PDB file of C-alpha atoms in Angstrom:
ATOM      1  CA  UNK R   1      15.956  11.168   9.393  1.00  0.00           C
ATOM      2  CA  UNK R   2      12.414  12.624   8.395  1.00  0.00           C
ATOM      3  CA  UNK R   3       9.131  11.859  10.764  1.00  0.00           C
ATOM      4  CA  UNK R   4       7.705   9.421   9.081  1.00  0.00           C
ATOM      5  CA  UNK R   5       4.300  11.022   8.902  1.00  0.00           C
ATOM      6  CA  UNK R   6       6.327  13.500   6.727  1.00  0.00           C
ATOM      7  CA  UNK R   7       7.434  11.556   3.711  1.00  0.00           C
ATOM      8  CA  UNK R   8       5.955  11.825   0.462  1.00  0.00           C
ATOM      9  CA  UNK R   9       5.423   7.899   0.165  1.00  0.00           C
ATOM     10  CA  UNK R  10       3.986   7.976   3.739  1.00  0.00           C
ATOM     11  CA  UNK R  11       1.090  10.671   2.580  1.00  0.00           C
ATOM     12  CA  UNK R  12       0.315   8.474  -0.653  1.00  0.00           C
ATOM     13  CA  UNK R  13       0.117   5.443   1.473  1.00  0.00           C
ATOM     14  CA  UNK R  14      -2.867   7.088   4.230  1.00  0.00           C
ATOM     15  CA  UNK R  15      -4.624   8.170   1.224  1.00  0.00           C
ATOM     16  CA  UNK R  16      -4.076   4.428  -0.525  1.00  0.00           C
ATOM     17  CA  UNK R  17      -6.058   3.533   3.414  1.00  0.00           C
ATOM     18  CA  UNK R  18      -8.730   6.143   3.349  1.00  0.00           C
ATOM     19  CA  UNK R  19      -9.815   5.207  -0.120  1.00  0.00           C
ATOM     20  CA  UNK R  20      -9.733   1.602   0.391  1.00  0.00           C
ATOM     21  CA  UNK R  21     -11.323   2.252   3.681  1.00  0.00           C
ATOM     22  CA  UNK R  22     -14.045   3.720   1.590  1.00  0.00           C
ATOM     23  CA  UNK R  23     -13.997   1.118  -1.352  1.00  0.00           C
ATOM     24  CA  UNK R  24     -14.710  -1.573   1.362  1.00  0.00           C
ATOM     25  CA  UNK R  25     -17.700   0.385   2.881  1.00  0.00           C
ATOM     26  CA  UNK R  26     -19.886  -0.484  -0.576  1.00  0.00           C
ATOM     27  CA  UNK R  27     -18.848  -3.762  -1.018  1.00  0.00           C
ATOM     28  CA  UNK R  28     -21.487  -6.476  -0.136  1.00  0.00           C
ATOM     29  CA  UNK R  29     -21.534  -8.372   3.483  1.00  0.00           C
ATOM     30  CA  UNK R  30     -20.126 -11.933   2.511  1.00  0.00           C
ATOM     31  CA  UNK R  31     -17.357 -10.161   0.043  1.00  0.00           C
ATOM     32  CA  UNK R  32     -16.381  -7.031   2.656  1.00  0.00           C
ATOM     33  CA  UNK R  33     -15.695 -10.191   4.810  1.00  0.00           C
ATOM     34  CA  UNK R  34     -13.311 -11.548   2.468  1.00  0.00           C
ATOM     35  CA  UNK R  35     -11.396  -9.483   0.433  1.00  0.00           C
ATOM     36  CA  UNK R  36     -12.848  -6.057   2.013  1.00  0.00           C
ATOM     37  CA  UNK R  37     -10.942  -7.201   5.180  1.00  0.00           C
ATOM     38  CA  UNK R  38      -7.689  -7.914   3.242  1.00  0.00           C
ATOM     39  CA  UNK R  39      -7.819  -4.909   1.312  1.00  0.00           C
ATOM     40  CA  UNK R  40      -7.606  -3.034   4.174  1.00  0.00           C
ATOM     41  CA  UNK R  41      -5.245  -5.006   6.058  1.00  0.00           C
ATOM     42  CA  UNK R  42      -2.177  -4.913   2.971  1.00  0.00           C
ATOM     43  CA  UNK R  43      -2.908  -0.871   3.072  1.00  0.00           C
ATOM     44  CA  UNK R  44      -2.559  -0.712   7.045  1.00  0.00           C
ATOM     45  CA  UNK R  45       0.731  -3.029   6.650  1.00  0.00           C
ATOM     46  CA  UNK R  46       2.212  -0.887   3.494  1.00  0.00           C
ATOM     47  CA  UNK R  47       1.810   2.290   6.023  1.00  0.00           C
ATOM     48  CA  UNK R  48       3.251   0.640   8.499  1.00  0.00           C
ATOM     49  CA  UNK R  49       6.095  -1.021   6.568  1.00  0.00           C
ATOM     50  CA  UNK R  50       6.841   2.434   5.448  1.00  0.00           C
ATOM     51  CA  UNK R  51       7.429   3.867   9.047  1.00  0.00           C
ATOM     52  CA  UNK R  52       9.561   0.833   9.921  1.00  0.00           C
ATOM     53  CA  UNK R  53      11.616   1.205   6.915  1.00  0.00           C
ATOM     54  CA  UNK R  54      12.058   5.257   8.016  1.00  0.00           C
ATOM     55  CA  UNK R  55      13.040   3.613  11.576  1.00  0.00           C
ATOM     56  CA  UNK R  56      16.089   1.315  10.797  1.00  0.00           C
ATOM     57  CA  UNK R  57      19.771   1.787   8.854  1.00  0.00           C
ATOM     58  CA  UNK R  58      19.078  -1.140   6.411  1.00  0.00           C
ATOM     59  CA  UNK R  59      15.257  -0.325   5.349  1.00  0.00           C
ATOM     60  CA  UNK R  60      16.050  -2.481   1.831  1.00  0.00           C
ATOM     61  CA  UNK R  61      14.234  -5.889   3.785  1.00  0.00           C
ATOM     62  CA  UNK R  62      11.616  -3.840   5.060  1.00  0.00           C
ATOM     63  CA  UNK R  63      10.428  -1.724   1.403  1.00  0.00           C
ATOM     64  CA  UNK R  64      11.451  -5.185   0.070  1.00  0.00           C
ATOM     65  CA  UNK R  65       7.929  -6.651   2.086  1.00  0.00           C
ATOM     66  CA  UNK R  66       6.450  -3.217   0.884  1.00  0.00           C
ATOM     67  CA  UNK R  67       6.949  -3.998  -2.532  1.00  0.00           C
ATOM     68  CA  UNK R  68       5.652  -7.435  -2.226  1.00  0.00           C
ATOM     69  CA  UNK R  69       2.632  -6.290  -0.024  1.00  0.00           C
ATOM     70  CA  UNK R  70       2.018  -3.307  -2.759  1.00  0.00           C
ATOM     71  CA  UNK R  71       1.691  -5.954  -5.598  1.00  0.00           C
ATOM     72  CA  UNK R  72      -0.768  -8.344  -3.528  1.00  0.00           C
ATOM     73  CA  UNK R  73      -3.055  -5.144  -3.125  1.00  0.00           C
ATOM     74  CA  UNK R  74      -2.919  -4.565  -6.720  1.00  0.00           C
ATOM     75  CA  UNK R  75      -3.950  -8.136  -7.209  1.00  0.00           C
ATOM     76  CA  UNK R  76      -6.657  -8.188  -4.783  1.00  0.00           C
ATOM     77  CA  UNK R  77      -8.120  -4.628  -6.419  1.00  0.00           C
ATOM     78  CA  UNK R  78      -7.978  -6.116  -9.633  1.00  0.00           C
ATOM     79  CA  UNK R  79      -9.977  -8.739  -8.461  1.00  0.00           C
ATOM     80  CA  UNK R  80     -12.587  -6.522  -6.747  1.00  0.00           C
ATOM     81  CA  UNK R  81     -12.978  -4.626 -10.445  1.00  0.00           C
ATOM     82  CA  UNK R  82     -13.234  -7.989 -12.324  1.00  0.00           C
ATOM     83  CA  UNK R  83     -16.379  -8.942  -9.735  1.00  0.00           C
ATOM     84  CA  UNK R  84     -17.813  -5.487 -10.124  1.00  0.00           C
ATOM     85  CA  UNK R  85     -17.418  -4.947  -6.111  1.00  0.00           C
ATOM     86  CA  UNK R  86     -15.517  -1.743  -6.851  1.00  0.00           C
ATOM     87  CA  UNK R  87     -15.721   0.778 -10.483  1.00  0.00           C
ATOM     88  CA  UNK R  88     -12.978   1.180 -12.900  1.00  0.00           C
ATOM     89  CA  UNK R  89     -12.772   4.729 -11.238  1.00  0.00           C
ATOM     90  CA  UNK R  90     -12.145   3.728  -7.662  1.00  0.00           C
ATOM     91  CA  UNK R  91      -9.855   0.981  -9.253  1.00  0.00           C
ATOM     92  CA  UNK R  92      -7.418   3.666 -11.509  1.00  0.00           C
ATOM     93  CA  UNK R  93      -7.547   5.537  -8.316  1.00  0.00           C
ATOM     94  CA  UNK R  94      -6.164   2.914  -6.312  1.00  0.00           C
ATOM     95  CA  UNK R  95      -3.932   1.393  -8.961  1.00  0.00           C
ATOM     96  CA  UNK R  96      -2.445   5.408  -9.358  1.00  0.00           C
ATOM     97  CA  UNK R  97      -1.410   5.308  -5.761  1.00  0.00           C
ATOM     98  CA  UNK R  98      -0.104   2.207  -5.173  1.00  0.00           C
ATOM     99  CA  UNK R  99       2.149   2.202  -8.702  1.00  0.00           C
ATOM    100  CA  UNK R 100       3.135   6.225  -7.121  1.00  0.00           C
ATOM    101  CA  UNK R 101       4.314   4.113  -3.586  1.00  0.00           C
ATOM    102  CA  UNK R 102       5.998   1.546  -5.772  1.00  0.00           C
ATOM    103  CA  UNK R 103       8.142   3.959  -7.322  1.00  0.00           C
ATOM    104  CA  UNK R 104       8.798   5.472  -4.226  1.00  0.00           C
ATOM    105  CA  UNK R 105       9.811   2.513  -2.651  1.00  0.00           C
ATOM    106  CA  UNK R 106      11.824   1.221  -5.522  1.00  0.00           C
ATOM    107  CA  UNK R 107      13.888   4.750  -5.263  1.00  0.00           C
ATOM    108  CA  UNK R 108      14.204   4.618  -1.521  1.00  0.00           C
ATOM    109  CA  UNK R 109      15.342   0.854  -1.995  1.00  0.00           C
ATOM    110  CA  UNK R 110      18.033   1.761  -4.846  1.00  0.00           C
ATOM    111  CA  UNK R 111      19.319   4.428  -2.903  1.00  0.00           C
ATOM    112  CA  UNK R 112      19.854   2.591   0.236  1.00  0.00           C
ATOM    113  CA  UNK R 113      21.402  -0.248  -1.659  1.00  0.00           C
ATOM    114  CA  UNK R 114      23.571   1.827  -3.335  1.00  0.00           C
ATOM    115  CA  UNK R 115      24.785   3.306  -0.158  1.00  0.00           C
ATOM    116  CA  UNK R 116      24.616   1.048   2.627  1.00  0.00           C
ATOM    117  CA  UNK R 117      24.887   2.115   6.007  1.00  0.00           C
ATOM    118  CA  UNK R 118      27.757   2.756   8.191  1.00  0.00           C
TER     119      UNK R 118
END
């Protein structure tokens, strides 16, 4: 089993955190309250979905959440676009890394489900 901090998916997810981290910095008061919060929170729970998932035999419940938690964020960033609180840029950005975790996920899922643990 790989450190955590080591896997591909796990990389892509701190840079999903940093840029949000940054997206959320520009965004106004009453809004960075709001979504700028939850934004931040789904990327902080996606990282730390992904080291739980690395932890355990059966990870397919926890990149199950992942996947779930993944496709709220791309809601929420969506959102933020539509409102003009972040650009098309720093949306494709965000929208790039979170559809790279997804497939990552999906794979790690697949695999696990096709060979379930001892």
């Amino acid at each position: 089993m790989a450190i955590h901090t080591q896997l591909p998916i796990y990389k892509v997810a701190y840079d999903l955190l940093g840029a949000a981290v940054d997206y959320v910095r520009n965004m106004p008061r009453p809004i960075k309250a709001a979504l700028g919060n939850r934004v931040t929170e789904l990327c902080i729970e996606i990282v730390l979905l992904i080291a739980r998932a690395n932890s355990v035999r059966d990870k397919v419940p926890h990149l199950g959440t992942l996947l779930e938690r993944a496709e709220e964020l791309n809601l929420l960033l969506r959102l933020c676009r539509d409102k003009h609180f972040i650009s098309t840029g720093q949306y494709a950005q965000a929208i790039e890394l979170t559809a790279s975790i997804g497939k990552q996920a999906n794979g790690w899922r697949k695999h696990n489900a096709a060979s379930p643990a001892p």
